[in-house]
Amino acid sequence: MMLRPFSKSGSFYKGNLHGHSSNSDGKFSVSEVIDAYKKRGYDFTCISDHLWIDNRFCAETVTDASKYNTHNFIAINSAELHTRGKKYDKENLWHLVANGLSKDFKPSNDEENIQDLIKRAKGDGAFISIAHPEWYSLTFDEAIMLKDCHSVEIYNHASTVKCNRGSGIYIADFLLNENVKTLLTSTDDSHSLEEDAYGGWVFVKTKELNEKKILKSLIKGDYYSSTGVVIYEVKLEKRLLKLKFSSSNNIMVSGAGHTNISSHGYNLTNAELDLENFDSPFFRITISNQFGKYAWTNPYWFNELDLD
Ligand SMILES: [Zn+2]
Ligand SMILES: [Zn+2]
C-alpha cells in the first residue's frame, strides 16, 4: 500500500513555514518577502513575525499577508510565539512557530505559561511547531513540556548557516521514543532574503491551494520535509518498504532507540528495504544526496497502518 502523503489525491505544494519580515526583526517588507518566495517557485509562504510584548524585535499583531494572495500563491497568517520560562534563552523566551493564526490572536504576556499559550494557539486552529531546538539548547525536560505541539523543526536553515545549530532530530526522536506522535518540519526561519532563505521547506499534498486545506494537511501530517531531495513514492508491501525519489546516495530508516536500516549507492532513484525485523513501533525515512541535501518523511506508526 502507498503511504501518506503519497497515497492522497491532489498535488504537492511547496511552502516555507517560518520566516520574518520588517514587521519584526526581518530585513525586508512583507510584500518583498512574498515576491521573493513567489519568484523562487514556492506555492505558499508564512510570515511568522515574532509576536510578543517586547517591541525591540517583536510585532504586536499577527502579520496579515492574505491581501497578497493570488490564484497560484498564498501567504498563511502565522507568528513566532513567545512567552517567558525557557532556560538558556538570553531573554528567557520560548519560541514556537504557529501557522494559520487568526489575525487578532493576541501576544502572550508574563502571566501566560507555555502550555496555556500552546492550548490557546491550537484552539485558534493553528499548526504549532517547536522552533529550532538545537539553536537554543532545548532540553529533554523542556521538550516534554511542549509535547502538545504538532511538530518539531528538524531543520532550521538560518540556524544551520549562521551557527551550525539547525537540527531538531534529537528532540523529535526523543519525543517519538516517549510515544509522542510528533510530526517533523523543515523551514527557513529567514530574516533576510540573502543567506538564510530557500534552504528548508515542506511539500504539502492537498487538493487545492488554500489556507484551510494546507493547514488541514499539515495537521494530519500529509506532507514531507526537504532541503532539496524529492520523494515520489513510499510503499509498504507486507513489511517491504519500496521508495522512489530524486537522485540520492543514502536511504535511511530510523526507529525507536538506535533501530535503523539503510541502503547506499550512487545516484539511486529507488530502493527497497525489508522492515521484517525492524524492532520499533514507528519508523521514519531520511534520504540524502551527494550534495548534502535531504528529504524526511513524517514518522509512520505500525499500529496505524493496515498491514496484512
Ligand atoms: Zn526563534
Ligand atoms: Zn524565527
PDB file of C-alpha atoms and ligand atoms in Angstrom:
ATOM      1  CA  MET A   1       0.000   0.000   0.000  1.00  0.00           C
ATOM      2  CA  MET A   2       1.059   3.538  -0.699  1.00  0.00           C
ATOM      3  CA  LEU A   3       1.707   5.515   2.495  1.00  0.00           C
ATOM      4  CA  ARG A   4       0.667   9.076   3.195  1.00  0.00           C
ATOM      5  CA  PRO A   5       1.036  11.679   1.892  1.00  0.00           C
ATOM      6  CA  PHE A   6       1.813   9.827  -1.381  1.00  0.00           C
ATOM      7  CA  SER A   7      -1.459   7.875  -1.123  1.00  0.00           C
ATOM      8  CA  LYS A   8      -3.508  11.087  -1.050  1.00  0.00           C
ATOM      9  CA  SER A   9      -5.087  12.613  -4.131  1.00  0.00           C
ATOM     10  CA  GLY A  10      -4.176  16.158  -5.123  1.00  0.00           C
ATOM     11  CA  SER A  11      -0.858  17.862  -5.761  1.00  0.00           C
ATOM     12  CA  PHE A  12       2.218  18.720  -3.762  1.00  0.00           C
ATOM     13  CA  TYR A  13       2.538  22.411  -2.829  1.00  0.00           C
ATOM     14  CA  LYS A  14       5.907  23.786  -1.740  1.00  0.00           C
ATOM     15  CA  GLY A  15       5.985  26.199   1.191  1.00  0.00           C
ATOM     16  CA  ASN A  16       8.106  27.836   3.850  1.00  0.00           C
ATOM     17  CA  LEU A  17       6.526  27.667   7.312  1.00  0.00           C
ATOM     18  CA  HIS A  18       8.865  30.021   9.194  1.00  0.00           C
ATOM     19  CA  GLY A  19      10.122  33.440   8.067  1.00  0.00           C
ATOM     20  CA  HIS A  20      10.305  37.059   9.212  1.00  0.00           C
ATOM     21  CA  SER A  21       9.630  40.467   7.700  1.00  0.00           C
ATOM     22  CA  SER A  22      10.405  44.033   8.753  1.00  0.00           C
ATOM     23  CA  ASN A  23       7.236  43.878  10.890  1.00  0.00           C
ATOM     24  CA  SER A  24       9.519  42.218  13.456  1.00  0.00           C
ATOM     25  CA  ASP A  25      13.280  41.712  13.040  1.00  0.00           C
ATOM     26  CA  GLY A  26      13.402  40.767   9.356  1.00  0.00           C
ATOM     27  CA  LYS A  27      15.180  42.892   6.776  1.00  0.00           C
ATOM     28  CA  PHE A  28      12.528  43.064   4.036  1.00  0.00           C
ATOM     29  CA  SER A  29       8.886  44.140   3.912  1.00  0.00           C
ATOM     30  CA  VAL A  30       6.046  41.641   3.739  1.00  0.00           C
ATOM     31  CA  SER A  31       5.461  42.290   0.028  1.00  0.00           C
ATOM     32  CA  GLU A  32       9.181  41.932  -0.755  1.00  0.00           C
ATOM     33  CA  VAL A  33       9.357  38.610   1.105  1.00  0.00           C
ATOM     34  CA  ILE A  34       6.264  37.330  -0.660  1.00  0.00           C
ATOM     35  CA  ASP A  35       7.513  38.401  -4.095  1.00  0.00           C
ATOM     36  CA  ALA A  36      10.846  36.712  -3.459  1.00  0.00           C
ATOM     37  CA  TYR A  37       9.329  33.335  -2.479  1.00  0.00           C
ATOM     38  CA  LYS A  38       6.885  33.534  -5.361  1.00  0.00           C
ATOM     39  CA  LYS A  39       9.707  34.151  -7.853  1.00  0.00           C
ATOM     40  CA  ARG A  40      11.627  31.263  -6.383  1.00  0.00           C
ATOM     41  CA  GLY A  41       8.836  28.849  -7.321  1.00  0.00           C
ATOM     42  CA  TYR A  42       7.139  28.392  -3.956  1.00  0.00           C
ATOM     43  CA  ASP A  43       3.354  27.939  -3.797  1.00  0.00           C
ATOM     44  CA  PHE A  44       2.959  29.426  -0.341  1.00  0.00           C
ATOM     45  CA  THR A  45       4.898  31.037   2.471  1.00  0.00           C
ATOM     46  CA  CYS A  46       4.316  32.022   6.077  1.00  0.00           C
ATOM     47  CA  ILE A  47       5.407  35.361   7.501  1.00  0.00           C
ATOM     48  CA  SER A  48       5.853  34.263  11.111  1.00  0.00           C
ATOM     49  CA  ASP A  49       6.959  37.513  12.724  1.00  0.00           C
ATOM     50  CA  HIS A  50       7.860  37.474  16.423  1.00  0.00           C
ATOM     51  CA  LEU A  51       4.703  38.155  18.449  1.00  0.00           C
ATOM     52  CA  TRP A  52       5.485  39.294  21.979  1.00  0.00           C
ATOM     53  CA  ILE A  53       5.271  42.348  24.182  1.00  0.00           C
ATOM     54  CA  ASP A  54       8.877  43.453  23.541  1.00  0.00           C
ATOM     55  CA  ASN A  55       8.757  45.839  20.586  1.00  0.00           C
ATOM     56  CA  ARG A  56      12.552  45.896  20.164  1.00  0.00           C
ATOM     57  CA  PHE A  57      12.274  42.810  17.951  1.00  0.00           C
ATOM     58  CA  CYS A  58       8.616  41.827  18.022  1.00  0.00           C
ATOM     59  CA  ALA A  59       5.392  42.763  16.289  1.00  0.00           C
ATOM     60  CA  GLU A  60       2.370  43.481  18.429  1.00  0.00           C
ATOM     61  CA  THR A  61      -0.074  41.914  15.997  1.00  0.00           C
ATOM     62  CA  VAL A  62      -0.095  38.918  13.663  1.00  0.00           C
ATOM     63  CA  THR A  63       1.165  39.938  10.228  1.00  0.00           C
ATOM     64  CA  ASP A  64      -1.815  39.704   7.891  1.00  0.00           C
ATOM     65  CA  ALA A  65      -0.369  38.921   4.479  1.00  0.00           C
ATOM     66  CA  SER A  66      -3.536  37.457   2.974  1.00  0.00           C
ATOM     67  CA  LYS A  67      -4.142  40.524   0.812  1.00  0.00           C
ATOM     68  CA  TYR A  68      -1.230  39.368  -1.365  1.00  0.00           C
ATOM     69  CA  ASN A  69      -2.886  36.014  -2.122  1.00  0.00           C
ATOM     70  CA  THR A  70      -3.358  35.121  -5.781  1.00  0.00           C
ATOM     71  CA  HIS A  71      -4.712  32.019  -7.509  1.00  0.00           C
ATOM     72  CA  ASN A  72      -1.275  30.375  -7.501  1.00  0.00           C
ATOM     73  CA  PHE A  73       0.434  31.743  -4.389  1.00  0.00           C
ATOM     74  CA  ILE A  74      -0.793  32.240  -0.824  1.00  0.00           C
ATOM     75  CA  ALA A  75       0.603  33.546   2.440  1.00  0.00           C
ATOM     76  CA  ILE A  76      -0.700  31.835   5.573  1.00  0.00           C
ATOM     77  CA  ASN A  77      -1.105  34.131   8.578  1.00  0.00           C
ATOM     78  CA  SER A  78       1.475  32.995  11.101  1.00  0.00           C
ATOM     79  CA  ALA A  79       3.618  34.134  14.014  1.00  0.00           C
ATOM     80  CA  GLU A  80       6.542  33.047  16.139  1.00  0.00           C
ATOM     81  CA  LEU A  81       5.035  32.965  19.622  1.00  0.00           C
ATOM     82  CA  HIS A  82       6.943  33.745  22.782  1.00  0.00           C
ATOM     83  CA  THR A  83       6.396  33.652  26.474  1.00  0.00           C
ATOM     84  CA  ARG A  84       8.845  33.508  29.375  1.00  0.00           C
ATOM     85  CA  GLY A  85      10.304  30.425  31.016  1.00  0.00           C
ATOM     86  CA  LYS A  86      12.855  28.928  28.598  1.00  0.00           C
ATOM     87  CA  LYS A  87      16.194  28.007  30.140  1.00  0.00           C
ATOM     88  CA  TYR A  88      19.313  29.076  28.190  1.00  0.00           C
ATOM     89  CA  ASP A  89      17.496  31.630  26.019  1.00  0.00           C
ATOM     90  CA  LYS A  90      19.074  35.073  26.504  1.00  0.00           C
ATOM     91  CA  GLU A  91      15.655  36.646  27.022  1.00  0.00           C
ATOM     92  CA  ASN A  92      14.261  33.568  28.796  1.00  0.00           C
ATOM     93  CA  LEU A  93      11.789  33.152  25.973  1.00  0.00           C
ATOM     94  CA  TRP A  94      10.206  30.077  24.450  1.00  0.00           C
ATOM     95  CA  HIS A  95       9.936  30.080  20.642  1.00  0.00           C
ATOM     96  CA  LEU A  96       7.044  28.329  18.855  1.00  0.00           C
ATOM     97  CA  VAL A  97       6.010  28.663  15.225  1.00  0.00           C
ATOM     98  CA  ALA A  98       2.241  28.925  14.749  1.00  0.00           C
ATOM     99  CA  ASN A  99       0.885  28.678  11.181  1.00  0.00           C
ATOM    100  CA  GLY A 100      -2.718  29.630  10.460  1.00  0.00           C
ATOM    101  CA  LEU A 101      -3.391  32.028  13.315  1.00  0.00           C
ATOM    102  CA  SER A 102      -6.302  34.399  13.116  1.00  0.00           C
ATOM    103  CA  LYS A 103      -5.162  37.972  12.618  1.00  0.00           C
ATOM    104  CA  ASP A 104      -6.490  39.107  16.021  1.00  0.00           C
ATOM    105  CA  PHE A 105      -4.546  36.469  18.003  1.00  0.00           C
ATOM    106  CA  LYS A 106      -3.079  38.355  20.979  1.00  0.00           C
ATOM    107  CA  PRO A 107       0.578  38.248  22.050  1.00  0.00           C
ATOM    108  CA  SER A 108       1.295  36.344  25.235  1.00  0.00           C
ATOM    109  CA  ASN A 109       2.260  38.161  28.439  1.00  0.00           C
ATOM    110  CA  ASP A 110       4.094  37.492  31.678  1.00  0.00           C
ATOM    111  CA  GLU A 111       1.108  35.684  33.172  1.00  0.00           C
ATOM    112  CA  GLU A 112       0.634  33.054  30.468  1.00  0.00           C
ATOM    113  CA  ASN A 113       2.719  29.892  30.747  1.00  0.00           C
ATOM    114  CA  ILE A 114       3.916  27.889  27.742  1.00  0.00           C
ATOM    115  CA  GLN A 115       1.250  25.174  27.976  1.00  0.00           C
ATOM    116  CA  ASP A 116      -1.538  27.741  28.098  1.00  0.00           C
ATOM    117  CA  LEU A 117      -0.040  29.500  25.094  1.00  0.00           C
ATOM    118  CA  ILE A 118       0.076  26.215  23.130  1.00  0.00           C
ATOM    119  CA  LYS A 119      -3.531  25.490  24.108  1.00  0.00           C
ATOM    120  CA  ARG A 120      -4.668  28.968  23.060  1.00  0.00           C
ATOM    121  CA  ALA A 121      -2.888  28.772  19.686  1.00  0.00           C
ATOM    122  CA  LYS A 122      -4.229  25.270  18.992  1.00  0.00           C
ATOM    123  CA  GLY A 123      -7.696  26.477  19.952  1.00  0.00           C
ATOM    124  CA  ASP A 124      -7.247  29.146  17.304  1.00  0.00           C
ATOM    125  CA  GLY A 125      -6.757  26.359  14.747  1.00  0.00           C
ATOM    126  CA  ALA A 126      -3.010  26.819  14.215  1.00  0.00           C
ATOM    127  CA  PHE A 127      -0.374  24.224  13.340  1.00  0.00           C
ATOM    128  CA  ILE A 128       2.296  24.575  16.040  1.00  0.00           C
ATOM    129  CA  SER A 129       5.961  23.619  15.754  1.00  0.00           C
ATOM    130  CA  ILE A 130       8.723  23.536  18.335  1.00  0.00           C
ATOM    131  CA  ALA A 131      11.139  26.061  16.806  1.00  0.00           C
ATOM    132  CA  HIS A 132      14.898  25.489  16.350  1.00  0.00           C
ATOM    133  CA  PRO A 133      15.536  23.104  19.305  1.00  0.00           C
ATOM    134  CA  GLU A 134      19.274  22.919  18.751  1.00  0.00           C
ATOM    135  CA  TRP A 135      19.729  26.673  18.274  1.00  0.00           C
ATOM    136  CA  TYR A 136      18.686  27.399  21.849  1.00  0.00           C
ATOM    137  CA  SER A 137      19.653  24.116  23.519  1.00  0.00           C
ATOM    138  CA  LEU A 138      16.152  22.801  24.158  1.00  0.00           C
ATOM    139  CA  THR A 139      16.431  20.200  26.908  1.00  0.00           C
ATOM    140  CA  PHE A 140      14.520  16.916  27.094  1.00  0.00           C
ATOM    141  CA  ASP A 141      12.623  18.180  30.164  1.00  0.00           C
ATOM    142  CA  GLU A 142      11.573  21.208  28.151  1.00  0.00           C
ATOM    143  CA  ALA A 143      10.669  19.155  25.068  1.00  0.00           C
ATOM    144  CA  ILE A 144       8.233  17.051  27.083  1.00  0.00           C
ATOM    145  CA  MET A 145       6.555  20.275  28.243  1.00  0.00           C
ATOM    146  CA  LEU A 146       5.941  21.021  24.539  1.00  0.00           C
ATOM    147  CA  LYS A 147       4.541  17.598  23.635  1.00  0.00           C
ATOM    148  CA  ASP A 148       1.157  19.045  22.640  1.00  0.00           C
ATOM    149  CA  CYS A 149       2.747  20.896  19.720  1.00  0.00           C
ATOM    150  CA  HIS A 150       2.115  19.262  16.350  1.00  0.00           C
ATOM    151  CA  SER A 151       5.695  19.114  15.136  1.00  0.00           C
ATOM    152  CA  VAL A 152       9.391  19.633  15.732  1.00  0.00           C
ATOM    153  CA  GLU A 153      11.511  21.749  13.404  1.00  0.00           C
ATOM    154  CA  ILE A 154      14.118  19.170  12.465  1.00  0.00           C
ATOM    155  CA  TYR A 155      15.831  21.553  10.043  1.00  0.00           C
ATOM    156  CA  ASN A 156      16.080  25.327  10.526  1.00  0.00           C
ATOM    157  CA  HIS A 157      18.033  26.883   7.678  1.00  0.00           C
ATOM    158  CA  ALA A 158      19.017  30.172   9.368  1.00  0.00           C
ATOM    159  CA  SER A 159      20.375  28.302  12.396  1.00  0.00           C
ATOM    160  CA  THR A 160      22.256  25.947  10.052  1.00  0.00           C
ATOM    161  CA  VAL A 161      24.008  28.653   8.034  1.00  0.00           C
ATOM    162  CA  LYS A 162      24.593  31.070  10.913  1.00  0.00           C
ATOM    163  CA  CYS A 163      25.804  28.780  13.696  1.00  0.00           C
ATOM    164  CA  ASN A 164      25.574  25.155  12.567  1.00  0.00           C
ATOM    165  CA  ARG A 165      22.796  24.542  15.096  1.00  0.00           C
ATOM    166  CA  GLY A 166      19.958  23.841  12.706  1.00  0.00           C
ATOM    167  CA  SER A 167      18.886  20.320  13.660  1.00  0.00           C
ATOM    168  CA  GLY A 168      15.985  19.179  15.792  1.00  0.00           C
ATOM    169  CA  ILE A 169      16.246  15.450  15.088  1.00  0.00           C
ATOM    170  CA  TYR A 170      17.434  14.620  18.602  1.00  0.00           C
ATOM    171  CA  ILE A 171      14.321  16.229  20.103  1.00  0.00           C
ATOM    172  CA  ALA A 172      11.971  14.625  17.559  1.00  0.00           C
ATOM    173  CA  ASP A 173      13.445  11.166  18.231  1.00  0.00           C
ATOM    174  CA  PHE A 174      13.274  11.725  21.979  1.00  0.00           C
ATOM    175  CA  LEU A 175       9.554  12.557  21.721  1.00  0.00           C
ATOM    176  CA  LEU A 176       8.935   9.573  19.426  1.00  0.00           C
ATOM    177  CA  ASN A 177      10.714   7.308  21.932  1.00  0.00           C
ATOM    178  CA  GLU A 178       8.309   8.713  24.536  1.00  0.00           C
ATOM    179  CA  ASN A 179       5.412   7.693  22.246  1.00  0.00           C
ATOM    180  CA  VAL A 180       4.565  11.297  21.396  1.00  0.00           C
ATOM    181  CA  LYS A 181       3.219  11.261  17.832  1.00  0.00           C
ATOM    182  CA  THR A 182       5.082  14.326  16.703  1.00  0.00           C
ATOM    183  CA  LEU A 183       5.479  15.417  13.087  1.00  0.00           C
ATOM    184  CA  LEU A 184       8.634  16.923  11.564  1.00  0.00           C
ATOM    185  CA  THR A 185       9.179  20.191   9.676  1.00  0.00           C
ATOM    186  CA  SER A 186      11.993  21.735   7.686  1.00  0.00           C
ATOM    187  CA  THR A 187      11.940  25.543   7.500  1.00  0.00           C
ATOM    188  CA  ASP A 188      13.968  28.644   6.597  1.00  0.00           C
ATOM    189  CA  ASP A 189      13.458  30.982   9.579  1.00  0.00           C
ATOM    190  CA  SER A 190      14.605  33.581   7.051  1.00  0.00           C
ATOM    191  CA  HIS A 191      15.324  37.087   8.340  1.00  0.00           C
ATOM    192  CA  SER A 192      16.771  38.324   5.067  1.00  0.00           C
ATOM    193  CA  LEU A 193      16.412  37.053   1.540  1.00  0.00           C
ATOM    194  CA  GLU A 194      20.102  36.563   1.136  1.00  0.00           C
ATOM    195  CA  GLU A 195      21.985  33.986   3.169  1.00  0.00           C
ATOM    196  CA  ASP A 196      19.135  32.421   5.136  1.00  0.00           C
ATOM    197  CA  ALA A 197      16.304  31.836   2.629  1.00  0.00           C
ATOM    198  CA  TYR A 198      15.242  28.935   0.344  1.00  0.00           C
ATOM    199  CA  GLY A 199      17.038  26.263   2.367  1.00  0.00           C
ATOM    200  CA  GLY A 200      14.299  24.219   4.092  1.00  0.00           C
ATOM    201  CA  TRP A 201      10.672  23.683   3.122  1.00  0.00           C
ATOM    202  CA  VAL A 202       7.718  21.317   3.154  1.00  0.00           C
ATOM    203  CA  PHE A 203       5.817  19.696   0.272  1.00  0.00           C
ATOM    204  CA  VAL A 204       2.169  19.530   1.337  1.00  0.00           C
ATOM    205  CA  LYS A 205      -0.226  17.208  -0.522  1.00  0.00           C
ATOM    206  CA  THR A 206      -3.707  18.569  -0.894  1.00  0.00           C
ATOM    207  CA  LYS A 207      -6.436  19.058  -3.480  1.00  0.00           C
ATOM    208  CA  GLU A 208      -6.331  22.843  -3.703  1.00  0.00           C
ATOM    209  CA  LEU A 209      -4.065  25.702  -2.759  1.00  0.00           C
ATOM    210  CA  ASN A 210      -5.925  27.455   0.039  1.00  0.00           C
ATOM    211  CA  GLU A 211      -5.131  28.147   3.676  1.00  0.00           C
ATOM    212  CA  LYS A 212      -7.748  25.783   5.116  1.00  0.00           C
ATOM    213  CA  LYS A 213      -6.662  22.824   3.002  1.00  0.00           C
ATOM    214  CA  ILE A 214      -2.950  23.400   3.592  1.00  0.00           C
ATOM    215  CA  LEU A 215      -3.488  23.665   7.353  1.00  0.00           C
ATOM    216  CA  LYS A 216      -5.638  20.565   7.490  1.00  0.00           C
ATOM    217  CA  SER A 217      -2.989  18.602   5.592  1.00  0.00           C
ATOM    218  CA  LEU A 218      -0.213  19.920   7.843  1.00  0.00           C
ATOM    219  CA  ILE A 219      -2.091  18.910  10.996  1.00  0.00           C
ATOM    220  CA  LYS A 220      -2.806  15.439   9.576  1.00  0.00           C
ATOM    221  CA  GLY A 221       0.838  15.020   8.564  1.00  0.00           C
ATOM    222  CA  ASP A 222       0.105  14.871   4.837  1.00  0.00           C
ATOM    223  CA  TYR A 223       3.394  16.401   3.842  1.00  0.00           C
ATOM    224  CA  TYR A 224       7.128  15.768   3.916  1.00  0.00           C
ATOM    225  CA  SER A 225      10.149  17.954   4.600  1.00  0.00           C
ATOM    226  CA  SER A 226      13.014  18.735   2.255  1.00  0.00           C
ATOM    227  CA  THR A 227      16.183  20.688   1.677  1.00  0.00           C
ATOM    228  CA  GLY A 228      16.455  19.506  -1.936  1.00  0.00           C
ATOM    229  CA  VAL A 229      15.571  15.822  -2.340  1.00  0.00           C
ATOM    230  CA  VAL A 230      12.172  14.959  -3.841  1.00  0.00           C
ATOM    231  CA  ILE A 231      10.259  11.820  -2.809  1.00  0.00           C
ATOM    232  CA  TYR A 232       7.821  10.345  -5.344  1.00  0.00           C
ATOM    233  CA  GLU A 233       6.567   7.190  -3.652  1.00  0.00           C
ATOM    234  CA  VAL A 234       6.605   5.432  -0.295  1.00  0.00           C
ATOM    235  CA  LYS A 235       5.003   1.984  -0.451  1.00  0.00           C
ATOM    236  CA  LEU A 236       4.821  -0.765   2.108  1.00  0.00           C
ATOM    237  CA  GLU A 237       4.055  -4.276   0.827  1.00  0.00           C
ATOM    238  CA  LYS A 238       3.737  -6.573   3.829  1.00  0.00           C
ATOM    239  CA  ARG A 239       6.899  -5.346   5.525  1.00  0.00           C
ATOM    240  CA  LEU A 240       8.848  -4.495   2.381  1.00  0.00           C
ATOM    241  CA  LEU A 241       9.369  -0.758   2.005  1.00  0.00           C
ATOM    242  CA  LYS A 242       9.601   0.474  -1.618  1.00  0.00           C
ATOM    243  CA  LEU A 243      10.746   4.023  -2.295  1.00  0.00           C
ATOM    244  CA  LYS A 244      11.114   6.261  -5.358  1.00  0.00           C
ATOM    245  CA  PHE A 245      12.933   9.575  -5.144  1.00  0.00           C
ATOM    246  CA  SER A 246      15.224  12.029  -6.950  1.00  0.00           C
ATOM    247  CA  SER A 247      18.860  11.009  -7.395  1.00  0.00           C
ATOM    248  CA  SER A 248      20.297  10.215  -3.946  1.00  0.00           C
ATOM    249  CA  ASN A 249      23.012   8.244  -2.192  1.00  0.00           C
ATOM    250  CA  ASN A 250      21.783   7.334   1.300  1.00  0.00           C
ATOM    251  CA  ILE A 251      18.391   5.891   2.213  1.00  0.00           C
ATOM    252  CA  MET A 252      17.899   5.569   5.956  1.00  0.00           C
ATOM    253  CA  VAL A 253      15.043   4.202   8.011  1.00  0.00           C
ATOM    254  CA  SER A 254      15.137   5.122  11.694  1.00  0.00           C
ATOM    255  CA  GLY A 255      13.077   3.833  14.588  1.00  0.00           C
ATOM    256  CA  ALA A 256      12.987   3.645  18.379  1.00  0.00           C
ATOM    257  CA  GLY A 257      16.280   3.814  20.249  1.00  0.00           C
ATOM    258  CA  HIS A 258      19.077   3.096  17.808  1.00  0.00           C
ATOM    259  CA  THR A 259      16.969   0.932  15.477  1.00  0.00           C
ATOM    260  CA  ASN A 260      17.845   1.634  11.860  1.00  0.00           C
ATOM    261  CA  ILE A 261      18.417   0.101   8.465  1.00  0.00           C
ATOM    262  CA  SER A 262      19.932   1.809   5.458  1.00  0.00           C
ATOM    263  CA  SER A 263      20.804   1.346   1.818  1.00  0.00           C
ATOM    264  CA  HIS A 264      23.559   3.166  -0.088  1.00  0.00           C
ATOM    265  CA  GLY A 265      24.799   3.752  -3.619  1.00  0.00           C
ATOM    266  CA  TYR A 266      25.440   6.457  -6.218  1.00  0.00           C
ATOM    267  CA  ASN A 267      22.617   8.276  -7.950  1.00  0.00           C
ATOM    268  CA  LEU A 268      19.939   5.858  -6.817  1.00  0.00           C
ATOM    269  CA  THR A 269      16.338   6.703  -7.662  1.00  0.00           C
ATOM    270  CA  ASN A 270      14.640   3.820  -5.907  1.00  0.00           C
ATOM    271  CA  ALA A 271      15.266   1.482  -3.009  1.00  0.00           C
ATOM    272  CA  GLU A 272      13.726  -1.474  -1.211  1.00  0.00           C
ATOM    273  CA  LEU A 273      14.267  -2.085   2.474  1.00  0.00           C
ATOM    274  CA  ASP A 274      12.954  -5.031   4.440  1.00  0.00           C
ATOM    275  CA  LEU A 275      11.308  -3.977   7.715  1.00  0.00           C
ATOM    276  CA  GLU A 276      10.502  -7.569   8.749  1.00  0.00           C
ATOM    277  CA  ASN A 277      12.858  -7.454  11.738  1.00  0.00           C
ATOM    278  CA  PHE A 278      12.559  -3.727  12.374  1.00  0.00           C
ATOM    279  CA  ASP A 279      12.022  -3.695  16.120  1.00  0.00           C
ATOM    280  CA  SER A 280      10.244  -0.383  16.693  1.00  0.00           C
ATOM    281  CA  PRO A 281       6.638   0.847  16.944  1.00  0.00           C
ATOM    282  CA  PHE A 282       7.412   3.561  14.399  1.00  0.00           C
ATOM    283  CA  PHE A 283       9.769   4.343  11.516  1.00  0.00           C
ATOM    284  CA  ARG A 284      10.698   7.459   9.618  1.00  0.00           C
ATOM    285  CA  ILE A 285      12.617   7.765   6.349  1.00  0.00           C
ATOM    286  CA  THR A 286      15.533  10.083   5.561  1.00  0.00           C
ATOM    287  CA  ILE A 287      17.066  10.328   2.092  1.00  0.00           C
ATOM    288  CA  SER A 288      20.201  12.334   1.272  1.00  0.00           C
ATOM    289  CA  ASN A 289      22.108  13.032  -1.934  1.00  0.00           C
ATOM    290  CA  GLN A 290      25.742  13.696  -2.817  1.00  0.00           C
ATOM    291  CA  PHE A 291      25.252  17.460  -2.391  1.00  0.00           C
ATOM    292  CA  GLY A 292      24.207  17.115   1.251  1.00  0.00           C
ATOM    293  CA  LYS A 293      20.535  17.769   0.522  1.00  0.00           C
ATOM    294  CA  TYR A 294      17.837  15.849   2.378  1.00  0.00           C
ATOM    295  CA  ALA A 295      14.224  14.742   2.472  1.00  0.00           C
ATOM    296  CA  TRP A 296      12.472  13.462   5.598  1.00  0.00           C
ATOM    297  CA  THR A 297       9.102  11.735   5.802  1.00  0.00           C
ATOM    298  CA  ASN A 298       6.942  12.135   8.849  1.00  0.00           C
ATOM    299  CA  PRO A 299       7.021   9.165  11.234  1.00  0.00           C
ATOM    300  CA  TYR A 300       4.804   6.182  10.451  1.00  0.00           C
ATOM    301  CA  TRP A 301       3.371   4.115  13.319  1.00  0.00           C
ATOM    302  CA  PHE A 302       2.923   0.410  12.539  1.00  0.00           C
ATOM    303  CA  ASN A 303      -0.263   0.170  14.608  1.00  0.00           C
ATOM    304  CA  GLU A 304      -1.857   2.859  12.420  1.00  0.00           C
ATOM    305  CA  LEU A 305      -1.009   1.065   9.168  1.00  0.00           C
ATOM    306  CA  ASP A 306      -3.378  -1.550   7.871  1.00  0.00           C
ATOM    307  CA  LEU A 307      -0.793  -4.308   7.285  1.00  0.00           C
ATOM    308  CA  ASP A 308      -1.696  -7.905   6.482  1.00  0.00           C
TER     309      ASP A 308
HETATM  310 ZN    ZN B   1      13.087  31.801  17.129  1.00  0.00          ZN
HETATM  311 ZN    ZN B   2      12.136  32.754  13.683  1.00  0.00          ZN
END
